[in-house]
CSV table of N, CA, C and O and ligand atoms in Angstrom, one decimal:
chain,number,residue,atom,x,y,z
A,12,MET,N,9.2,47.5,-6.6
A,12,MET,CA,10.3,47.7,-7.4
A,12,MET,C,11.4,46.7,-7.3
A,12,MET,O,11.9,46.1,-8.3
A,13,ILE,N,11.8,46.3,-6.0
A,13,ILE,CA,12.8,45.2,-5.8
A,13,ILE,C,12.0,44.0,-6.0
A,13,ILE,O,10.8,43.7,-5.8
A,14,GLY,N,12.8,43.0,-6.6
A,14,GLY,CA,12.3,41.7,-6.7
A,14,GLY,C,13.0,40.6,-5.9
A,14,GLY,O,13.0,40.8,-4.6
A,15,ARG,N,13.6,39.6,-6.3
A,15,ARG,CA,14.1,38.4,-5.4
A,15,ARG,C,15.2,38.9,-4.7
A,15,ARG,O,16.0,39.7,-5.2
A,16,LEU,N,15.5,38.2,-3.6
A,16,LEU,CA,16.6,38.3,-2.7
A,16,LEU,C,17.7,37.6,-3.5
A,16,LEU,O,17.5,36.3,-3.6
A,17,ASN,N,18.7,38.3,-4.0
A,17,ASN,CA,19.9,37.6,-4.7
A,17,ASN,C,20.7,36.9,-3.9
A,17,ASN,O,21.1,35.8,-4.0
A,18,HIS,N,21.1,37.5,-2.8
A,18,HIS,CA,22.1,37.0,-1.9
A,18,HIS,C,22.1,37.7,-0.6
A,18,HIS,O,21.8,38.9,-0.6
A,19,VAL,N,22.6,37.0,0.6
A,19,VAL,CA,23.0,37.6,1.7
A,19,VAL,C,24.5,37.6,1.9
A,19,VAL,O,25.0,36.4,1.7
A,20,ALA,N,25.3,38.6,2.2
A,20,ALA,CA,26.7,38.6,2.2
A,20,ALA,C,27.1,38.5,3.7
A,20,ALA,O,26.7,39.5,4.4
A,21,ILE,N,27.9,37.6,4.1
A,21,ILE,CA,28.4,37.7,5.5
A,21,ILE,C,29.9,37.8,5.5
A,21,ILE,O,30.6,37.0,4.7
A,22,ALA,N,30.4,38.8,6.1
A,22,ALA,CA,31.9,38.9,6.3
A,22,ALA,C,32.4,38.0,7.3
A,22,ALA,O,31.8,38.0,8.4
A,23,VAL,N,33.4,37.3,7.1
A,23,VAL,CA,34.0,36.3,8.0
A,23,VAL,C,35.5,36.6,8.2
A,23,VAL,O,36.2,36.8,7.1
A,24,PRO,N,35.9,36.4,9.4
A,24,PRO,CA,37.4,36.7,9.5
A,24,PRO,C,38.1,35.3,9.2
A,24,PRO,O,39.3,35.5,9.1
A,25,ASP,N,37.6,34.2,9.1
A,25,ASP,CA,38.2,32.9,8.8
A,25,ASP,C,37.4,32.2,7.8
A,25,ASP,O,36.3,31.6,8.1
A,26,LEU,N,37.9,32.4,6.6
A,26,LEU,CA,36.9,31.8,5.5
A,26,LEU,C,37.0,30.3,5.3
A,26,LEU,O,35.8,29.7,5.1
A,27,GLN,N,38.0,29.6,5.8
A,27,GLN,CA,37.9,28.3,5.8
A,27,GLN,C,37.1,27.6,6.9
A,27,GLN,O,36.2,26.6,6.6
A,28,ALA,N,37.1,28.3,8.0
A,28,ALA,CA,36.2,27.8,9.2
A,28,ALA,C,34.7,28.0,8.8
A,28,ALA,O,33.9,27.2,9.0
A,29,ALA,N,34.5,29.2,8.3
A,29,ALA,CA,33.0,29.5,7.8
A,29,ALA,C,32.5,28.7,6.8
A,29,ALA,O,31.3,28.2,6.7
A,30,THR,N,33.4,28.4,5.8
A,30,THR,CA,32.9,27.4,4.6
A,30,THR,C,32.8,26.0,5.4
A,30,THR,O,31.7,25.5,4.9
A,31,GLY,N,33.5,25.6,6.4
A,31,GLY,CA,33.3,24.4,7.0
A,31,GLY,C,32.0,24.4,7.7
A,31,GLY,O,31.1,23.2,7.7
A,32,VAL,N,31.6,25.3,8.3
A,32,VAL,CA,30.3,25.5,9.0
A,32,VAL,C,29.2,25.3,8.0
A,32,VAL,O,28.2,24.5,8.4
A,33,TYR,N,29.2,26.1,6.9
A,33,TYR,CA,28.2,25.9,6.0
A,33,TYR,C,28.0,24.6,5.3
A,33,TYR,O,27.1,24.1,5.0
A,34,ARG,N,29.4,24.0,4.9
A,34,ARG,CA,29.4,22.7,4.3
A,34,ARG,C,29.0,21.6,5.3
A,34,ARG,O,28.2,20.7,4.9
A,35,ASP,N,29.6,21.5,6.3
A,35,ASP,CA,29.7,20.2,7.2
A,35,ASP,C,28.6,20.4,8.2
A,35,ASP,O,27.8,19.4,8.4
A,36,THR,N,28.4,21.5,8.9
A,36,THR,CA,27.4,21.7,9.9
A,36,THR,C,26.1,21.8,9.4
A,36,THR,O,25.1,21.1,9.8
A,37,LEU,N,25.9,22.7,8.4
A,37,LEU,CA,24.7,23.1,7.8
A,37,LEU,C,24.4,22.2,6.6
A,37,LEU,O,23.2,22.1,6.0
A,38,GLY,N,25.3,21.5,6.0
A,38,GLY,CA,25.0,20.6,4.9
A,38,GLY,C,24.7,21.3,3.5
A,38,GLY,O,23.9,20.9,2.8
A,39,ALA,N,25.3,22.4,3.4
A,39,ALA,CA,25.1,23.2,2.1
A,39,ALA,C,26.2,23.0,1.1
A,39,ALA,O,27.2,22.6,1.5
A,40,ALA,N,25.7,23.2,-0.1
A,40,ALA,CA,26.6,23.0,-1.3
A,40,ALA,C,27.5,24.5,-1.4
A,40,ALA,O,27.0,25.6,-1.4
A,41,VAL,N,28.7,24.3,-1.2
A,41,VAL,CA,29.6,25.7,-1.3
A,41,VAL,C,30.6,25.6,-2.3
A,41,VAL,O,31.0,24.4,-2.9
A,42,SER,N,31.0,26.6,-2.8
A,42,SER,CA,32.0,26.7,-4.1
A,42,SER,C,33.3,26.7,-3.6
A,42,SER,O,33.5,26.8,-2.2
A,43,ALA,N,34.4,26.7,-4.3
A,43,ALA,CA,35.8,26.7,-4.0
A,43,ALA,C,36.0,28.4,-3.8
A,43,ALA,O,35.2,29.2,-4.4
A,44,PRO,N,36.8,28.7,-2.8
A,44,PRO,CA,37.1,30.2,-2.7
A,44,PRO,C,37.5,31.0,-4.1
A,44,PRO,O,38.2,30.3,-4.8
A,45,GLN,N,37.0,32.0,-4.4
A,45,GLN,CA,37.4,32.9,-5.5
A,45,GLN,C,37.9,34.1,-5.2
A,45,GLN,O,37.1,34.8,-4.5
A,46,ASP,N,39.2,34.5,-5.6
A,46,ASP,CA,39.6,35.9,-5.3
A,46,ASP,C,39.0,36.7,-6.3
A,46,ASP,O,39.0,36.5,-7.5
A,47,LEU,N,38.5,38.0,-5.8
A,47,LEU,CA,38.0,39.1,-6.7
A,47,LEU,C,38.7,40.3,-6.3
A,47,LEU,O,38.4,41.1,-5.6
A,48,PRO,N,40.1,40.2,-6.9
A,48,PRO,CA,40.9,41.6,-6.5
A,48,PRO,C,40.3,42.8,-6.7
A,48,PRO,O,40.6,43.9,-5.9
A,49,GLU,N,39.5,42.9,-7.9
A,49,GLU,CA,38.9,44.3,-8.1
A,49,GLU,C,37.9,44.6,-7.1
A,49,GLU,O,37.4,45.9,-7.0
A,50,HIS,N,37.3,43.6,-6.3
A,50,HIS,CA,36.4,44.0,-5.2
A,50,HIS,C,37.0,43.9,-3.8
A,50,HIS,O,36.3,44.2,-2.9
A,51,GLY,N,38.2,43.4,-3.8
A,51,GLY,CA,38.9,43.4,-2.6
A,51,GLY,C,38.4,42.3,-1.6
A,51,GLY,O,38.6,42.5,-0.3
A,52,VAL,N,38.0,41.3,-2.2
A,52,VAL,CA,37.3,40.2,-1.4
A,52,VAL,C,37.7,38.8,-2.0
A,52,VAL,O,37.8,38.7,-3.2
A,53,THR,N,37.7,37.7,-1.1
A,53,THR,CA,37.7,36.4,-1.6
A,53,THR,C,36.4,36.0,-1.2
A,53,THR,O,35.8,36.2,-0.1
A,54,VAL,N,35.7,35.2,-2.0
A,54,VAL,CA,34.3,34.9,-1.8
A,54,VAL,C,34.0,33.3,-2.0
A,54,VAL,O,34.7,32.8,-2.7
A,55,VAL,N,33.3,32.8,-1.1
A,55,VAL,CA,32.8,31.4,-1.2
A,55,VAL,C,31.3,31.7,-1.3
A,55,VAL,O,30.7,32.3,-0.4
A,56,PHE,N,30.7,31.1,-2.4
A,56,PHE,CA,29.2,31.0,-2.7
A,56,PHE,C,28.7,29.8,-2.1
A,56,PHE,O,29.0,28.6,-2.3
A,57,VAL,N,27.7,30.0,-1.4
A,57,VAL,CA,26.7,29.0,-0.7
A,57,VAL,C,25.5,28.9,-1.5
A,57,VAL,O,24.8,29.9,-1.5
A,58,ASP,N,25.3,27.8,-2.2
A,58,ASP,CA,24.0,27.6,-2.9
A,58,ASP,C,22.9,27.1,-2.1
A,58,ASP,O,22.9,26.1,-1.5
A,59,LEU,N,21.7,27.9,-2.0
A,59,LEU,CA,20.6,27.5,-1.3
A,59,LEU,C,19.4,27.3,-2.3
A,59,LEU,O,19.6,28.1,-3.4
A,60,PRO,N,18.5,26.5,-2.2
A,60,PRO,CA,17.4,26.4,-3.1
A,60,PRO,C,16.7,27.7,-3.6
A,60,PRO,O,16.4,27.8,-4.7
A,61,ASN,N,16.6,28.7,-2.8
A,61,ASN,CA,15.9,29.8,-3.0
A,61,ASN,C,16.8,31.1,-3.1
A,61,ASN,O,16.4,32.2,-3.4
A,62,THR,N,18.1,31.1,-2.7
A,62,THR,CA,18.9,32.2,-2.9
A,62,THR,C,20.4,31.8,-2.6
A,62,THR,O,20.7,30.6,-2.7
A,63,LYS,N,21.2,32.7,-2.3
A,63,LYS,CA,22.7,32.3,-2.1
A,63,LYS,C,23.2,33.2,-0.8
A,63,LYS,O,22.5,34.1,-0.6
A,64,ILE,N,24.1,32.7,-0.3
A,64,ILE,CA,24.8,33.2,0.7
A,64,ILE,C,26.4,33.5,0.4
A,64,ILE,O,26.7,32.6,-0.3
A,65,GLU,N,26.8,34.5,0.4
A,65,GLU,CA,28.2,34.9,0.1
A,65,GLU,C,29.0,35.1,1.4
A,65,GLU,O,28.8,36.0,2.0
A,66,LEU,N,30.1,34.2,1.5
A,66,LEU,CA,31.0,34.5,2.6
A,66,LEU,C,32.1,35.3,2.0
A,66,LEU,O,32.7,34.9,1.1
A,67,LEU,N,32.4,36.4,2.8
A,67,LEU,CA,33.3,37.4,2.3
A,67,LEU,C,34.4,37.5,3.1
A,67,LEU,O,34.2,37.5,4.3
A,68,HIS,N,35.6,37.5,2.6
A,68,HIS,CA,36.9,37.6,3.4
A,68,HIS,C,37.8,38.6,2.8
A,68,HIS,O,37.8,38.6,1.5
A,69,PRO,N,38.5,39.4,3.4
A,69,PRO,CA,39.3,40.5,2.8
A,69,PRO,C,40.3,40.0,1.9
A,69,PRO,O,40.9,38.9,2.3
A,70,PHE,N,40.5,40.6,0.8
A,70,PHE,CA,41.6,40.3,-0.1
A,70,PHE,C,42.3,41.5,-0.4
A,70,PHE,O,41.7,42.6,-0.8
A,71,GLY,N,43.6,41.5,0.0
A,71,GLY,CA,44.4,42.8,-0.2
A,71,GLY,C,44.2,43.7,0.8
A,71,GLY,O,43.2,43.8,1.7
A,72,ALA,N,45.2,44.8,0.8
A,72,ALA,CA,45.2,45.9,1.9
A,72,ALA,C,44.0,46.8,2.0
A,72,ALA,O,43.7,47.4,2.9
A,73,GLU,N,43.2,46.9,0.6
A,73,GLU,CA,42.4,48.0,0.5
A,73,GLU,C,41.0,47.4,0.7
A,73,GLU,O,40.1,48.1,0.0
A,74,SER,N,40.9,46.3,1.3
A,74,SER,CA,39.5,45.6,1.2
A,74,SER,C,38.4,46.5,1.8
A,74,SER,O,38.5,47.0,2.9
A,75,PRO,N,37.2,46.5,1.2
A,75,PRO,CA,36.2,47.4,1.6
A,75,PRO,C,35.5,46.7,2.9
A,75,PRO,O,34.8,47.4,3.5
A,76,ILE,N,35.8,45.5,3.1
A,76,ILE,CA,35.3,44.9,4.3
A,76,ILE,C,36.1,44.7,5.5
A,76,ILE,O,35.8,44.2,6.6
A,77,ALA,N,37.3,45.2,5.4
A,77,ALA,CA,38.2,45.4,6.5
A,77,ALA,C,37.8,46.1,7.7
A,77,ALA,O,37.8,45.6,8.8
A,78,GLY,N,37.2,47.2,7.5
A,78,GLY,CA,36.7,48.0,8.5
A,78,GLY,C,35.6,47.3,9.3
A,78,GLY,O,35.5,47.6,10.5
A,79,PHE,N,34.6,46.6,8.5
A,79,PHE,CA,33.6,46.0,9.1
A,79,PHE,C,34.0,44.9,10.1
A,79,PHE,O,33.5,44.7,11.2
A,80,LEU,N,35.1,44.1,9.6
A,80,LEU,CA,35.6,43.1,10.5
A,80,LEU,C,36.4,43.6,11.6
A,80,LEU,O,36.4,43.0,12.8
A,81,ASP,N,36.9,44.8,11.6
A,81,ASP,CA,37.5,45.4,12.7
A,81,ASP,C,36.4,45.6,13.8
A,81,ASP,O,36.5,45.5,14.9
A,82,LYS,N,35.2,46.1,13.4
A,82,LYS,CA,34.1,46.4,14.2
A,82,LYS,C,33.4,45.2,14.7
A,82,LYS,O,32.7,45.1,15.7
A,83,ASN,N,33.5,44.1,13.9
A,83,ASN,CA,32.8,42.9,14.2
A,83,ASN,C,33.7,41.7,13.9
A,83,ASN,O,33.6,40.9,13.0
A,84,PRO,N,34.7,41.5,15.0
A,84,PRO,CA,35.6,40.5,14.8
A,84,PRO,C,35.1,39.1,14.6
A,84,PRO,O,35.9,38.3,14.1
A,85,SER,N,34.0,38.8,15.2
A,85,SER,CA,33.5,37.4,14.8
A,85,SER,C,32.8,37.3,13.4
A,85,SER,O,32.4,36.3,13.2
A,86,GLY,N,32.6,38.4,12.6
A,86,GLY,CA,31.9,38.4,11.5
A,86,GLY,C,30.5,39.0,11.6
A,86,GLY,O,30.2,39.0,12.7
A,87,GLY,N,29.8,38.8,10.5
A,87,GLY,CA,28.4,39.3,10.7
A,87,GLY,C,27.8,39.5,9.3
A,87,GLY,O,28.5,39.6,8.3
A,88,ILE,N,26.6,39.8,9.2
A,88,ILE,CA,25.8,40.0,8.0
A,88,ILE,C,26.3,41.5,7.6
A,88,ILE,O,26.3,42.4,8.3
A,89,HIS,N,26.9,41.6,6.3
A,89,HIS,CA,27.4,42.6,5.8
A,89,HIS,C,26.5,43.4,4.9
A,89,HIS,O,26.4,44.7,5.0
A,90,HIS,N,25.7,42.7,4.0
A,90,HIS,CA,24.8,43.4,3.1
A,90,HIS,C,23.8,42.2,2.6
A,90,HIS,O,24.1,41.2,2.6
A,91,VAL,N,22.7,42.7,2.2
A,91,VAL,CA,21.7,42.0,1.4
A,91,VAL,C,21.6,42.6,0.0
A,91,VAL,O,21.9,43.8,-0.3
A,92,CYS,N,21.2,41.7,-1.0
A,92,CYS,CA,21.2,42.0,-2.3
A,92,CYS,C,19.9,41.7,-3.0
A,92,CYS,O,19.5,40.6,-2.9
A,93,TYR,N,19.2,42.8,-3.4
A,93,TYR,CA,18.0,42.6,-4.0
A,93,TYR,C,18.0,42.8,-5.6
A,93,TYR,O,18.8,43.6,-6.0
A,94,GLU,N,17.3,42.0,-6.3
A,94,GLU,CA,17.4,42.2,-7.7
A,94,GLU,C,16.4,43.3,-8.2
A,94,GLU,O,15.3,43.5,-7.7
A,95,VAL,N,16.8,43.9,-9.4
A,95,VAL,CA,16.0,44.8,-10.0
A,95,VAL,C,16.1,44.7,-11.5
A,95,VAL,O,17.1,44.2,-11.9
A,96,ASP,N,15.0,45.1,-12.3
A,96,ASP,CA,15.1,44.9,-13.7
A,96,ASP,C,15.9,45.9,-14.2
A,96,ASP,O,16.4,45.8,-15.3
A,97,ASP,N,15.9,47.1,-13.8
A,97,ASP,CA,16.5,48.4,-14.4
A,97,ASP,C,17.2,49.2,-13.3
A,97,ASP,O,16.6,49.8,-12.8
A,98,ILE,N,18.5,48.9,-13.3
A,98,ILE,CA,19.1,49.5,-12.2
A,98,ILE,C,19.2,51.1,-12.2
A,98,ILE,O,19.3,51.8,-11.2
A,99,LEU,N,19.3,51.7,-13.4
A,99,LEU,CA,19.3,53.1,-13.4
A,99,LEU,C,18.0,53.7,-13.1
A,99,LEU,O,17.8,54.8,-12.4
A,100,ALA,N,16.9,53.1,-13.6
A,100,ALA,CA,15.6,53.5,-13.0
A,100,ALA,C,15.4,53.4,-11.8
A,100,ALA,O,14.9,54.4,-11.0
A,101,ALA,N,16.0,52.4,-11.2
A,101,ALA,CA,15.8,52.2,-9.8
A,101,ALA,C,16.6,53.1,-8.9
A,101,ALA,O,16.1,53.9,-7.9
A,102,ARG,N,17.9,53.4,-9.4
A,102,ARG,CA,18.6,54.6,-8.7
A,102,ARG,C,17.8,55.9,-8.8
A,102,ARG,O,18.0,56.5,-7.9
A,103,ASP,N,17.4,56.3,-9.9
A,103,ASP,CA,16.8,57.6,-10.0
A,103,ASP,C,15.5,57.6,-9.2
A,103,ASP,O,15.3,58.7,-8.6
A,104,ARG,N,14.8,56.6,-9.1
A,104,ARG,CA,13.7,56.6,-8.3
A,104,ARG,C,14.0,56.9,-6.8
A,104,ARG,O,13.5,57.5,-6.0
A,105,LEU,N,15.1,56.1,-6.3
A,105,LEU,CA,15.5,56.2,-5.0
A,105,LEU,C,16.1,57.6,-4.7
A,105,LEU,O,15.8,58.1,-3.6
A,106,LYS,N,16.9,58.1,-5.5
A,106,LYS,CA,17.5,59.4,-5.5
A,106,LYS,C,16.3,60.4,-5.3
A,106,LYS,O,16.4,61.3,-4.5
A,107,ASP,N,15.3,60.2,-6.0
A,107,ASP,CA,14.2,61.2,-5.9
A,107,ASP,C,13.5,61.2,-4.7
A,107,ASP,O,12.9,62.2,-4.2
A,108,GLN,N,13.6,60.0,-3.9
A,108,GLN,CA,13.1,59.9,-2.6
A,108,GLN,C,14.0,60.3,-1.5
A,108,GLN,O,13.7,59.9,-0.4
A,109,GLY,N,15.2,60.7,-1.9
A,109,GLY,CA,16.1,61.2,-1.0
A,109,GLY,C,17.0,60.0,-0.4
A,109,GLY,O,17.8,60.3,0.5
A,110,ALA,N,17.1,58.8,-1.0
A,110,ALA,CA,18.0,57.8,-0.6
A,110,ALA,C,19.4,58.2,-1.2
A,110,ALA,O,19.6,58.7,-2.1
A,111,ARG,N,20.4,57.8,-0.4
A,111,ARG,CA,21.8,58.1,-0.7
A,111,ARG,C,22.3,56.7,-1.5
A,111,ARG,O,22.3,55.5,-0.8
A,112,VAL,N,22.8,57.0,-2.5
A,112,VAL,CA,23.6,55.9,-3.3
A,112,VAL,C,25.1,56.0,-3.1
A,112,VAL,O,25.6,57.3,-3.1
A,113,LEU,N,25.9,55.0,-2.7
A,113,LEU,CA,27.3,55.0,-2.3
A,113,LEU,C,28.0,55.3,-3.6
A,113,LEU,O,27.6,55.0,-4.7
A,114,GLY,N,29.2,55.7,-3.3
A,114,GLY,CA,30.2,56.0,-4.3
A,114,GLY,C,29.7,57.2,-5.2
A,114,GLY,O,29.2,58.2,-4.9
A,115,ASP,N,30.1,57.0,-6.6
A,115,ASP,CA,29.7,58.0,-7.4
A,115,ASP,C,28.4,57.9,-8.1
A,115,ASP,O,27.9,58.7,-9.0
A,116,GLY,N,27.7,56.9,-7.7
A,116,GLY,CA,26.3,56.7,-8.1
A,116,GLY,C,26.2,56.1,-9.4
A,116,GLY,O,25.0,55.8,-9.9
A,117,GLU,N,27.3,55.8,-10.0
A,117,GLU,CA,27.1,54.9,-11.3
A,117,GLU,C,27.4,53.4,-10.9
A,117,GLU,O,28.2,53.1,-10.1
A,118,PRO,N,26.5,52.6,-11.5
A,118,PRO,CA,26.6,51.1,-11.3
A,118,PRO,C,28.0,50.6,-11.7
A,118,PRO,O,28.6,51.1,-12.7
A,119,LYS,N,28.5,49.6,-10.9
A,119,LYS,CA,29.8,49.0,-11.2
A,119,LYS,C,29.4,47.5,-11.4
A,119,LYS,O,28.4,47.1,-11.1
A,120,THR,N,30.3,46.8,-12.0
A,120,THR,CA,30.2,45.5,-12.3
A,120,THR,C,30.4,44.6,-11.0
A,120,THR,O,31.6,44.7,-10.3
A,121,GLY,N,29.5,43.8,-10.7
A,121,GLY,CA,29.6,43.1,-9.2
A,121,GLY,C,30.1,41.9,-9.4
A,121,GLY,O,30.7,41.3,-10.4
A,122,ALA,N,30.2,41.1,-8.3
A,122,ALA,CA,30.8,39.7,-8.3
A,122,ALA,C,30.1,38.6,-9.3
A,122,ALA,O,30.8,37.7,-9.5
A,123,HIS,N,29.0,39.0,-9.8
A,123,HIS,CA,28.4,38.1,-10.7
A,123,HIS,C,28.4,38.5,-12.0
A,123,HIS,O,27.8,38.1,-13.1
A,124,GLY,N,29.2,39.7,-12.3
A,124,GLY,CA,29.4,40.3,-13.6
A,124,GLY,C,28.3,41.1,-14.1
A,124,GLY,O,28.2,41.4,-15.3
A,125,LYS,N,27.4,41.5,-13.1
A,125,LYS,CA,26.2,42.3,-13.6
A,125,LYS,C,26.2,43.6,-12.9
A,125,LYS,O,27.0,43.8,-11.9
A,126,PRO,N,25.6,44.7,-13.3
A,126,PRO,CA,25.7,46.0,-12.7
A,126,PRO,C,25.0,46.0,-11.3
A,126,PRO,O,24.0,45.5,-11.1
A,127,VAL,N,25.7,46.7,-10.4
A,127,VAL,CA,25.3,46.8,-9.0
A,127,VAL,C,25.6,48.2,-8.6
A,127,VAL,O,26.4,48.9,-9.1
A,128,LEU,N,24.7,48.5,-7.4
A,128,LEU,CA,24.9,49.8,-6.7
A,128,LEU,C,24.6,49.4,-5.2
A,128,LEU,O,23.9,48.4,-5.1
A,129,PHE,N,25.2,50.2,-4.4
A,129,PHE,CA,25.1,50.1,-3.0
A,129,PHE,C,24.4,51.3,-2.4
A,129,PHE,O,24.7,52.4,-2.9
A,130,LEU,N,23.5,51.0,-1.5
A,130,LEU,CA,22.6,52.1,-0.8
A,130,LEU,C,23.0,52.3,0.5
A,130,LEU,O,23.4,51.5,1.3
A,131,HIS,N,22.9,53.5,1.0
A,131,HIS,CA,23.4,53.9,2.4
A,131,HIS,C,22.5,53.2,3.4
A,131,HIS,O,21.3,53.2,3.5
A,132,PRO,N,23.2,52.6,4.5
A,132,PRO,CA,22.6,51.7,5.5
A,132,PRO,C,21.6,52.6,6.3
A,132,PRO,O,20.4,52.2,6.7
A,133,LYS,N,22.0,53.9,6.5
A,133,LYS,CA,21.1,54.7,7.4
A,133,LYS,C,19.8,55.1,6.7
A,133,LYS,O,18.8,55.4,7.3
A,134,ASP,N,19.7,54.8,5.3
A,134,ASP,CA,18.4,55.0,4.7
A,134,ASP,C,17.6,53.7,4.5
A,134,ASP,O,16.4,53.8,3.9
A,135,PHE,N,18.2,52.5,5.0
A,135,PHE,CA,17.5,51.2,4.8
A,135,PHE,C,17.5,50.4,6.1
A,135,PHE,O,18.1,49.5,6.0
A,136,ALA,N,17.0,51.0,7.1
A,136,ALA,CA,16.8,50.4,8.3
A,136,ALA,C,18.1,49.6,8.9
A,136,ALA,O,18.1,48.6,9.5
A,137,GLY,N,19.1,50.4,8.6
A,137,GLY,CA,20.4,50.1,9.2
A,137,GLY,C,21.3,49.0,8.5
A,137,GLY,O,22.1,48.3,9.0
A,138,THR,N,20.7,48.6,7.2
A,138,THR,CA,21.3,47.6,6.6
A,138,THR,C,21.9,48.1,5.1
A,138,THR,O,21.2,48.6,4.4
A,139,LEU,N,23.1,47.8,4.9
A,139,LEU,CA,23.7,48.0,3.7
A,139,LEU,C,22.9,47.1,2.4
A,139,LEU,O,22.9,45.9,2.7
A,140,VAL,N,22.4,47.8,1.5
A,140,VAL,CA,21.6,47.3,0.5
A,140,VAL,C,22.4,47.3,-0.8
A,140,VAL,O,22.8,48.4,-1.2
A,141,GLU,N,22.6,46.1,-1.4
A,141,GLU,CA,23.0,46.1,-2.8
A,141,GLU,C,21.9,45.8,-3.7
A,141,GLU,O,21.0,45.1,-3.5
A,142,LEU,N,21.9,46.6,-5.0
A,142,LEU,CA,21.0,46.2,-5.9
A,142,LEU,C,21.7,45.6,-7.1
A,142,LEU,O,22.7,46.1,-7.4
A,143,GLU,N,21.1,44.5,-7.7
A,143,GLU,CA,21.7,44.1,-8.8
A,143,GLU,C,20.8,44.0,-10.0
A,143,GLU,O,19.6,43.6,-9.7
A,144,GLN,N,21.1,44.4,-11.2
A,144,GLN,CA,20.3,44.3,-12.3
A,144,GLN,C,20.5,42.9,-12.9
A,144,GLN,O,21.4,42.4,-13.1
A,145,VAL,N,19.3,42.1,-13.0
A,145,VAL,CA,19.5,40.8,-13.6
A,145,VAL,C,18.7,40.7,-14.9
A,145,VAL,O,17.9,41.5,-15.2
B,213,LIG,CO1,26.8,41.4,-2.8
């Protein structure tokens, strides 16, 4: 059901420092920081030949990644995002199998303007999973 790895998201306490690590130390192509107020994050996109890395930093007081950074002050992998062809069919199949979909279970528009859902880490090997319809 899942297709390509769309991105790996890494929450970072210092966006400028993390961007420098990817650009200068690792030699990757990085975007300018983009504020996504509706998602409560500022993001830098790192383009790799076969996928993307997203460096996430809290934006605003209600950021969904603030708690994660409290528990992981050095930063860390926050979620992985897999592509699906039909997000509603994927959701229904997962719910039928007992998996928990976060929030109200309805897809939201993600950072790339496409429908996304998040799945409970306890049902997926301890990893927060994002599904994105492509
Ligand atoms: Co994501």
